[in-house]
C-alpha cells in the first residue's frame, strides 16, 4: 500500500487542535503502523510525548521534532529542506504505513505568516490537510468564512483540505453549522475552488478537561473512525515542491554513491557545498587544490566535514605524467605535444576533466568562477559526445511551487537548425524521464499550430516533424506559444483538442537568446528554483554552474551529476 499521511493545521488560537491530532492518530493506529511528525515544536513538549504514547512505531521526541518555534520564526525559508529530510528519516527509521504531521503550536509571538508556512510544509511533505477551526466567539457564517479563507491559503500553498474539524461547538451552533454547510454544498455544486465543499466536516464540543483520555473519548463519540480513514484514502494529487525535489535529488544520489570532481577548490561556495554533501554522505568528492590550504580555509569557514574529501594537487607529477600521456593519445590527430598537454593541464577545468577521462571520477561540476566555455570545451575535446548525439545542449530543471519542468537549450547552442532543435528536444525529454518526469514536449515559437508565419516558425515546425520521426512515442506539440503550452485554459482556445498543449513540461526554445532570457526571467520573477544547466549529450556527466550560483544551487548540481553518472 502507498503511505498515508495528513497534516493537522489549526487556525490562529489552536483551540481543540490537540484533541483532533490525538483522535486522528488513534484512528490511524487502529488500522496502520503509524508515526507522528512535528515540523516545529519544543523538545520538552508534553503534547508530543502524549501523541507518541498512542503510536505503534518506535520513535522518540528527539526524532520526530525537526525544529524549534524560535528557529522557524527567523529561518522559514532555509529550514524547509531540513524539515523534509528529517521527515523522511523518521519514515525510513520506523517503516511506518501512515503518519500524522502536527503543524505549529500557538505561540505568544504573533506571526502572520505561520499558517501559510504550515501549509507550504504540508505541500513539501506531499501531505493533504485536516483543518481545525475553533468556534470560540464565532457564529455559523463566520465559521464557514474562516474555513473558506483557510482553504484558499492551503490551495495557494499547493496542497488540499480533505476534512475540517470545528472544535468547541455548542450543540445548537453545531446543528446550525452542519445545516448551513449542507445547504451551501447543495446550492453550489459548481462553487469557487477556494470554497470548501463536498468534503467531511466534523463538529466537536468543548472538552471537559485537557487530558488525553478525555480528548480520545470525545473524539470517538463525535467522529466516526471509518469516515476519517475514508477521507484520507481519497485521491490526492501530491505536489512536487522545490524542497521535495531537492530531497529526492539527494536521496537518489546517496542511493548509489558516485565520485564527483570539483575543480574550483579555491571558491568558498564550492567548499560549503562539498561540506554539506560530505556531512550527509551523499557523494564522494575530489577537490582540486592543495589539501592543507583548503582545510585551513575550511576551518576559517567552520566547515567540519571537508576532511572527508579527496584532494588532488595539480602539481602531482605522477598524476600529471599519466594525464599528459592520455591527453596526447586522445588529441594525437590534432598534433598535441607533451608541452601543449602540460600547458592545457595547468587549467583546473581541464585537469578535472582528465580525472573523469581516467576513471578517477564519475563526473565533474564547475563554473562558479569559470565561464561555460571553460567547462564545456575540455569536455567536448576529450570526453566527447555520446554516439547517438551530434551536439551538446544545456537544460535547466525548473522547480515551480508544485511541479518540475525542463527548459532547453538555455546554455550552449546559439541558433540551432531544425535538426539540432529536434536533437535538443529528444535529449531534454530523456533528461526529464531520468528524473521521474513523464515528458510532454513543446517546441516553442511565436506561432501556435500555424497561427503565425515566417522562417523561424518553419524551422520549429520542421524540427517538430523530425522529433516525431525519430521518437514516435514521444508526446510533442509544435510550433506552440508558451502560454498555450503552459496553460490548459489558453490551450483550449489556441490548440483545441491537442492532448499535449496546456500540459507541456519540456519547453524547447527556438534559440539560445530566448531560452537563456526565459529561464532567468522565470527564475527571478516567479521564485522558481533553477537547477542546472545539465549538459546533455556528453559521454560522461559534466555540468556547468552559473557564476551567480548559490551554495544550494551547487549542492543540487552535484547531486544531479551523480544521478546522471548512475545511468552510465
mmCIF file of C-alpha atoms in Angstrom, residues 149-429:
data_model
loop_
_atom_site.group_PDB
_atom_site.id
_atom_site.type_symbol
_atom_site.label_atom_id
_atom_site.label_comp_id
_atom_site.label_asym_id
_atom_site.label_seq_id
_atom_site.Cartn_x
_atom_site.Cartn_y
_atom_site.Cartn_z
ATOM 1 C CA UNK A 149 -10.234 31.705 3.954
ATOM 2 C CA UNK A 150 -8.010 28.982 5.403
ATOM 3 C CA UNK A 151 -8.776 26.675 2.492
ATOM 4 C CA UNK A 152 -7.817 29.365 -0.024
ATOM 5 C CA UNK A 153 -4.441 29.723 1.679
ATOM 6 C CA UNK A 154 -3.908 25.955 1.691
ATOM 7 C CA UNK A 155 -4.774 25.682 -2.013
ATOM 8 C CA UNK A 156 -2.391 28.529 -2.820
ATOM 9 C CA UNK A 157 0.306 26.607 -0.974
ATOM 10 C CA UNK A 158 -0.274 23.700 -3.387
ATOM 11 C CA UNK A 159 -1.948 21.144 -1.163
ATOM 12 C CA UNK A 160 -5.602 20.464 -0.317
ATOM 13 C CA UNK A 161 -8.039 20.011 2.558
ATOM 14 C CA UNK A 162 -9.521 16.514 2.971
ATOM 15 C CA UNK A 163 -11.571 17.260 6.078
ATOM 16 C CA UNK A 164 -12.493 20.004 8.538
ATOM 17 C CA UNK A 165 -12.952 19.789 12.311
ATOM 18 C CA UNK A 166 -14.799 22.601 14.074
ATOM 19 C CA UNK A 167 -13.972 22.492 17.777
ATOM 20 C CA UNK A 168 -15.589 23.953 20.878
ATOM 21 C CA UNK A 169 -19.088 23.926 19.343
ATOM 22 C CA UNK A 170 -22.255 24.049 21.402
ATOM 23 C CA UNK A 171 -24.965 21.622 20.351
ATOM 24 C CA UNK A 172 -27.142 24.381 18.869
ATOM 25 C CA UNK A 173 -24.266 26.018 16.952
ATOM 26 C CA UNK A 174 -23.101 22.634 15.689
ATOM 27 C CA UNK A 175 -26.568 21.821 14.307
ATOM 28 C CA UNK A 176 -26.835 25.224 12.622
ATOM 29 C CA UNK A 177 -23.355 24.913 11.151
ATOM 30 C CA UNK A 178 -23.997 21.468 9.686
ATOM 31 C CA UNK A 179 -27.316 22.625 8.259
ATOM 32 C CA UNK A 180 -25.747 25.687 6.608
ATOM 33 C CA UNK A 181 -22.779 23.674 5.333
ATOM 34 C CA UNK A 182 -25.032 21.028 3.781
ATOM 35 C CA UNK A 183 -27.311 23.660 2.252
ATOM 36 C CA UNK A 184 -24.363 25.518 0.764
ATOM 37 C CA UNK A 185 -22.963 22.346 -0.767
ATOM 38 C CA UNK A 186 -26.319 21.531 -2.317
ATOM 39 C CA UNK A 187 -26.733 25.025 -3.727
ATOM 40 C CA UNK A 188 -23.159 25.361 -5.019
ATOM 41 C CA UNK A 189 -22.284 22.184 -6.868
ATOM 42 C CA UNK A 190 -20.028 24.255 -9.148
ATOM 43 C CA UNK A 191 -18.659 26.545 -6.428
ATOM 44 C CA UNK A 192 -15.462 28.542 -6.440
ATOM 45 C CA UNK A 193 -12.492 26.197 -5.935
ATOM 46 C CA UNK A 194 -11.421 28.167 -2.870
ATOM 47 C CA UNK A 195 -14.662 27.302 -1.059
ATOM 48 C CA UNK A 196 -14.521 24.093 0.977
ATOM 49 C CA UNK A 197 -17.323 21.871 -0.210
ATOM 50 C CA UNK A 198 -18.124 18.197 -0.680
ATOM 51 C CA UNK A 199 -15.634 17.172 1.998
ATOM 52 C CA UNK A 200 -16.360 15.876 5.516
ATOM 53 C CA UNK A 201 -16.998 18.396 8.257
ATOM 54 C CA UNK A 202 -16.979 17.180 11.855
ATOM 55 C CA UNK A 203 -18.129 19.113 14.931
ATOM 56 C CA UNK A 204 -16.582 18.592 18.370
ATOM 57 C CA UNK A 205 -17.810 20.107 21.656
ATOM 58 C CA UNK A 206 -15.700 21.880 24.232
ATOM 59 C CA UNK A 207 -13.625 19.332 26.163
ATOM 60 C CA UNK A 208 -14.460 18.798 29.820
ATOM 61 C CA UNK A 209 -10.737 18.734 30.584
ATOM 62 C CA UNK A 210 -7.435 18.718 28.673
ATOM 63 C CA UNK A 211 -6.374 15.108 29.372
ATOM 64 C CA UNK A 212 -5.505 12.685 26.587
ATOM 65 C CA UNK A 213 -8.177 10.274 27.804
ATOM 66 C CA UNK A 214 -10.901 12.950 27.643
ATOM 67 C CA UNK A 215 -9.795 14.042 24.178
ATOM 68 C CA UNK A 216 -9.847 10.478 22.816
ATOM 69 C CA UNK A 217 -13.231 9.707 24.356
ATOM 70 C CA UNK A 218 -14.784 12.909 22.976
ATOM 71 C CA UNK A 219 -13.311 12.308 19.529
ATOM 72 C CA UNK A 220 -14.579 8.708 19.434
ATOM 73 C CA UNK A 221 -18.055 9.842 20.496
ATOM 74 C CA UNK A 222 -18.493 12.541 17.849
ATOM 75 C CA UNK A 223 -16.337 11.328 14.922
ATOM 76 C CA UNK A 224 -16.762 8.062 13.051
ATOM 77 C CA UNK A 225 -13.345 6.442 12.712
ATOM 78 C CA UNK A 226 -14.131 4.916 9.316
ATOM 79 C CA UNK A 227 -15.135 8.323 7.967
ATOM 80 C CA UNK A 228 -11.693 9.656 8.921
ATOM 81 C CA UNK A 229 -9.906 6.756 7.224
ATOM 82 C CA UNK A 230 -12.074 7.052 4.108
ATOM 83 C CA UNK A 231 -11.342 10.779 3.885
ATOM 84 C CA UNK A 232 -7.603 10.054 3.945
ATOM 85 C CA UNK A 233 -7.972 7.439 1.209
ATOM 86 C CA UNK A 234 -9.464 9.946 -1.222
ATOM 87 C CA UNK A 235 -7.414 10.670 -4.369
ATOM 88 C CA UNK A 236 -4.755 13.266 -3.710
ATOM 89 C CA UNK A 237 -2.545 14.762 -6.409
ATOM 90 C CA UNK A 238 0.644 15.253 -4.432
ATOM 91 C CA UNK A 239 2.681 18.311 -5.459
ATOM 92 C CA UNK A 240 6.411 18.249 -6.114
ATOM 93 C CA UNK A 241 7.713 21.372 -4.416
ATOM 94 C CA UNK A 242 11.285 22.640 -4.859
ATOM 95 C CA UNK A 243 12.232 21.338 -1.409
ATOM 96 C CA UNK A 244 10.685 17.937 -2.084
ATOM 97 C CA UNK A 245 12.520 17.750 -5.403
ATOM 98 C CA UNK A 246 15.822 18.737 -3.828
ATOM 99 C CA UNK A 247 15.386 15.994 -1.243
ATOM 100 C CA UNK A 248 14.640 13.467 -3.979
ATOM 101 C CA UNK A 249 17.834 14.517 -5.771
ATOM 102 C CA UNK A 250 19.919 13.964 -2.652
ATOM 103 C CA UNK A 251 18.186 10.681 -1.891
ATOM 104 C CA UNK A 252 18.745 9.318 -5.395
ATOM 105 C CA UNK A 253 22.373 10.434 -5.362
ATOM 106 C CA UNK A 254 23.003 8.781 -1.993
ATOM 107 C CA UNK A 255 21.393 5.501 -3.087
ATOM 108 C CA UNK A 256 24.368 4.705 -5.311
ATOM 109 C CA UNK A 257 27.280 6.944 -4.384
ATOM 110 C CA UNK A 258 29.420 8.328 -7.180
ATOM 111 C CA UNK A 259 32.598 10.379 -7.180
ATOM 112 C CA UNK A 260 32.364 13.958 -8.428
ATOM 113 C CA UNK A 261 35.355 16.205 -9.061
ATOM 114 C CA UNK A 262 35.184 19.912 -8.188
ATOM 115 C CA UNK A 263 37.974 21.873 -9.928
ATOM 116 C CA UNK A 264 37.283 25.197 -8.185
ATOM 117 C CA UNK A 265 38.692 24.365 -4.763
ATOM 118 C CA UNK A 266 39.589 27.991 -4.025
ATOM 119 C CA UNK A 267 35.933 29.111 -4.051
ATOM 120 C CA UNK A 268 34.138 29.283 -0.684
ATOM 121 C CA UNK A 269 30.721 28.359 -2.135
ATOM 122 C CA UNK A 270 32.212 25.169 -3.560
ATOM 123 C CA UNK A 271 33.733 24.281 -0.194
ATOM 124 C CA UNK A 272 30.465 24.908 1.661
ATOM 125 C CA UNK A 273 28.512 22.766 -0.804
ATOM 126 C CA UNK A 274 31.092 19.989 -0.587
ATOM 127 C CA UNK A 275 30.972 20.083 3.207
ATOM 128 C CA UNK A 276 27.155 19.761 3.169
ATOM 129 C CA UNK A 277 27.271 16.752 0.824
ATOM 130 C CA UNK A 278 30.093 15.025 2.680
ATOM 131 C CA UNK A 279 28.453 15.518 6.069
ATOM 132 C CA UNK A 280 25.374 13.662 4.765
ATOM 133 C CA UNK A 281 27.420 11.003 2.915
ATOM 134 C CA UNK A 282 25.652 11.731 -0.385
ATOM 135 C CA UNK A 283 28.613 11.603 -2.803
ATOM 136 C CA UNK A 284 32.346 11.097 -2.810
ATOM 137 C CA UNK A 285 34.183 14.285 -3.740
ATOM 138 C CA UNK A 286 37.571 15.098 -5.209
ATOM 139 C CA UNK A 287 38.594 18.727 -4.767
ATOM 140 C CA UNK A 288 41.384 20.027 -6.963
ATOM 141 C CA UNK A 289 43.904 22.002 -4.951
ATOM 142 C CA UNK A 290 46.316 21.727 -2.066
ATOM 143 C CA UNK A 291 44.877 19.772 0.871
ATOM 144 C CA UNK A 292 46.427 21.841 3.653
ATOM 145 C CA UNK A 293 45.416 25.161 2.104
ATOM 146 C CA UNK A 294 41.833 24.029 1.532
ATOM 147 C CA UNK A 295 41.433 22.543 5.003
ATOM 148 C CA UNK A 296 42.828 25.709 6.575
ATOM 149 C CA UNK A 297 40.166 27.701 4.740
ATOM 150 C CA UNK A 298 37.545 25.145 5.794
ATOM 151 C CA UNK A 299 38.480 25.752 9.429
ATOM 152 C CA UNK A 300 38.037 29.507 8.934
ATOM 153 C CA UNK A 301 34.572 28.819 7.461
ATOM 154 C CA UNK A 302 33.655 26.431 10.311
ATOM 155 C CA UNK A 303 33.268 23.507 7.918
ATOM 156 C CA UNK A 304 33.624 20.254 9.809
ATOM 157 C CA UNK A 305 33.306 17.541 7.151
ATOM 158 C CA UNK A 306 35.569 18.716 4.342
ATOM 159 C CA UNK A 307 38.372 16.440 5.550
ATOM 160 C CA UNK A 308 36.288 13.539 4.170
ATOM 161 C CA UNK A 309 37.003 14.731 0.612
ATOM 162 C CA UNK A 310 39.892 13.524 -1.526
ATOM 163 C CA UNK A 311 42.302 16.243 -2.637
ATOM 164 C CA UNK A 312 44.225 16.278 -5.886
ATOM 165 C CA UNK A 313 47.159 18.622 -6.284
ATOM 166 C CA UNK A 314 47.746 19.930 -9.795
ATOM 167 C CA UNK A 315 51.479 19.644 -9.065
ATOM 168 C CA UNK A 316 51.371 15.868 -8.509
ATOM 169 C CA UNK A 317 53.897 14.736 -11.120
ATOM 170 C CA UNK A 318 52.783 11.096 -11.076
ATOM 171 C CA UNK A 319 49.224 12.137 -11.938
ATOM 172 C CA UNK A 320 50.398 14.776 -14.425
ATOM 173 C CA UNK A 321 52.551 12.282 -16.340
ATOM 174 C CA UNK A 322 49.606 9.913 -16.619
ATOM 175 C CA UNK A 323 47.338 12.730 -17.810
ATOM 176 C CA UNK A 324 49.841 14.070 -20.328
ATOM 177 C CA UNK A 325 50.260 10.663 -21.937
ATOM 178 C CA UNK A 326 46.498 10.151 -22.164
ATOM 179 C CA UNK A 327 45.842 13.645 -23.494
ATOM 180 C CA UNK A 328 48.489 13.258 -26.189
ATOM 181 C CA UNK A 329 46.868 9.960 -27.165
ATOM 182 C CA UNK A 330 43.358 11.442 -27.336
ATOM 183 C CA UNK A 331 44.457 14.557 -29.240
ATOM 184 C CA UNK A 332 47.051 12.903 -31.470
ATOM 185 C CA UNK A 333 45.163 13.833 -34.649
ATOM 186 C CA UNK A 334 45.376 17.461 -33.554
ATOM 187 C CA UNK A 335 49.139 17.156 -33.139
ATOM 188 C CA UNK A 336 49.084 17.504 -29.356
ATOM 189 C CA UNK A 337 52.610 17.630 -27.917
ATOM 190 C CA UNK A 338 53.666 16.915 -24.348
ATOM 191 C CA UNK A 339 54.427 20.610 -23.829
ATOM 192 C CA UNK A 340 50.993 21.621 -25.111
ATOM 193 C CA UNK A 341 49.346 18.996 -22.932
ATOM 194 C CA UNK A 342 51.084 20.320 -19.822
ATOM 195 C CA UNK A 343 50.016 23.851 -20.681
ATOM 196 C CA UNK A 344 46.393 22.787 -21.024
ATOM 197 C CA UNK A 345 46.528 20.829 -17.788
ATOM 198 C CA UNK A 346 47.510 23.980 -15.942
ATOM 199 C CA UNK A 347 43.821 24.861 -16.284
ATOM 200 C CA UNK A 348 41.910 23.330 -13.346
ATOM 201 C CA UNK A 349 38.841 22.612 -15.506
ATOM 202 C CA UNK A 350 40.976 20.658 -17.977
ATOM 203 C CA UNK A 351 42.785 18.894 -15.143
ATOM 204 C CA UNK A 352 39.466 17.905 -13.545
ATOM 205 C CA UNK A 353 38.060 16.714 -16.859
ATOM 206 C CA UNK A 354 41.025 14.401 -17.281
ATOM 207 C CA UNK A 355 40.285 12.841 -13.898
ATOM 208 C CA UNK A 356 36.916 11.846 -15.349
ATOM 209 C CA UNK A 357 38.555 10.524 -18.529
ATOM 210 C CA UNK A 358 40.977 8.429 -16.481
ATOM 211 C CA UNK A 359 38.142 6.951 -14.411
ATOM 212 C CA UNK A 360 39.236 8.643 -11.178
ATOM 213 C CA UNK A 361 35.866 10.441 -11.019
ATOM 214 C CA UNK A 362 32.402 9.729 -12.415
ATOM 215 C CA UNK A 363 31.507 13.335 -13.224
ATOM 216 C CA UNK A 364 32.542 16.969 -12.908
ATOM 217 C CA UNK A 365 30.889 20.192 -11.759
ATOM 218 C CA UNK A 366 32.487 23.555 -12.490
ATOM 219 C CA UNK A 367 31.601 27.116 -13.496
ATOM 220 C CA UNK A 368 31.171 29.031 -10.232
ATOM 221 C CA UNK A 369 34.156 31.186 -11.183
ATOM 222 C CA UNK A 370 34.771 29.982 -14.747
ATOM 223 C CA UNK A 371 32.799 30.590 -17.910
ATOM 224 C CA UNK A 372 30.592 27.957 -19.516
ATOM 225 C CA UNK A 373 33.110 27.747 -22.357
ATOM 226 C CA UNK A 374 35.902 26.839 -19.933
ATOM 227 C CA UNK A 375 33.768 23.996 -18.575
ATOM 228 C CA UNK A 376 32.403 22.719 -21.876
ATOM 229 C CA UNK A 377 35.491 22.985 -24.114
ATOM 230 C CA UNK A 378 37.610 20.352 -22.317
ATOM 231 C CA UNK A 379 34.623 18.005 -22.128
ATOM 232 C CA UNK A 380 33.965 18.298 -25.866
ATOM 233 C CA UNK A 381 37.624 17.707 -26.672
ATOM 234 C CA UNK A 382 38.352 14.673 -24.508
ATOM 235 C CA UNK A 383 35.066 13.240 -23.147
ATOM 236 C CA UNK A 384 33.176 13.908 -26.386
ATOM 237 C CA UNK A 385 29.544 13.271 -27.222
ATOM 238 C CA UNK A 386 27.602 10.051 -26.991
ATOM 239 C CA UNK A 387 27.493 8.002 -30.208
ATOM 240 C CA UNK A 388 23.835 8.924 -30.810
ATOM 241 C CA UNK A 389 24.388 12.635 -30.068
ATOM 242 C CA UNK A 390 25.584 15.179 -32.598
ATOM 243 C CA UNK A 391 25.650 18.083 -30.152
ATOM 244 C CA UNK A 392 25.748 19.107 -26.518
ATOM 245 C CA UNK A 393 22.886 21.173 -25.138
ATOM 246 C CA UNK A 394 22.105 22.775 -21.809
ATOM 247 C CA UNK A 395 18.846 22.170 -19.920
ATOM 248 C CA UNK A 396 17.554 23.547 -16.629
ATOM 249 C CA UNK A 397 15.258 21.759 -14.237
ATOM 250 C CA UNK A 398 12.793 24.472 -13.248
ATOM 251 C CA UNK A 399 11.204 23.696 -9.882
ATOM 252 C CA UNK A 400 7.904 25.546 -9.512
ATOM 253 C CA UNK A 401 5.647 25.571 -6.449
ATOM 254 C CA UNK A 402 4.043 22.232 -7.274
ATOM 255 C CA UNK A 403 5.879 20.612 -10.203
ATOM 256 C CA UNK A 404 9.153 20.406 -12.123
ATOM 257 C CA UNK A 405 9.664 21.323 -15.790
ATOM 258 C CA UNK A 406 12.638 21.259 -18.182
ATOM 259 C CA UNK A 407 13.780 24.357 -20.148
ATOM 260 C CA UNK A 408 16.268 23.906 -23.030
ATOM 261 C CA UNK A 409 18.536 24.942 -24.661
ATOM 262 C CA UNK A 410 19.453 27.734 -22.275
ATOM 263 C CA UNK A 411 23.242 27.492 -22.301
ATOM 264 C CA UNK A 412 25.018 26.225 -25.414
ATOM 265 C CA UNK A 413 23.595 26.447 -28.964
ATOM 266 C CA UNK A 414 23.138 29.953 -30.367
ATOM 267 C CA UNK A 415 20.894 29.420 -33.384
ATOM 268 C CA UNK A 416 20.139 25.717 -33.764
ATOM 269 C CA UNK A 417 18.946 24.281 -37.058
ATOM 270 C CA UNK A 418 15.778 22.201 -37.284
ATOM 271 C CA UNK A 419 17.843 19.019 -36.945
ATOM 272 C CA UNK A 420 19.636 20.404 -33.901
ATOM 273 C CA UNK A 421 16.387 21.585 -32.299
ATOM 274 C CA UNK A 422 14.998 18.086 -32.716
ATOM 275 C CA UNK A 423 18.071 16.604 -31.025
ATOM 276 C CA UNK A 424 17.767 19.124 -28.173
ATOM 277 C CA UNK A 425 14.106 18.147 -27.735
ATOM 278 C CA UNK A 426 14.877 14.424 -27.562
ATOM 279 C CA UNK A 427 17.833 14.949 -25.205
ATOM 280 C CA UNK A 428 15.671 17.111 -22.942
ATOM 281 C CA UNK A 429 12.853 14.550 -22.924
#
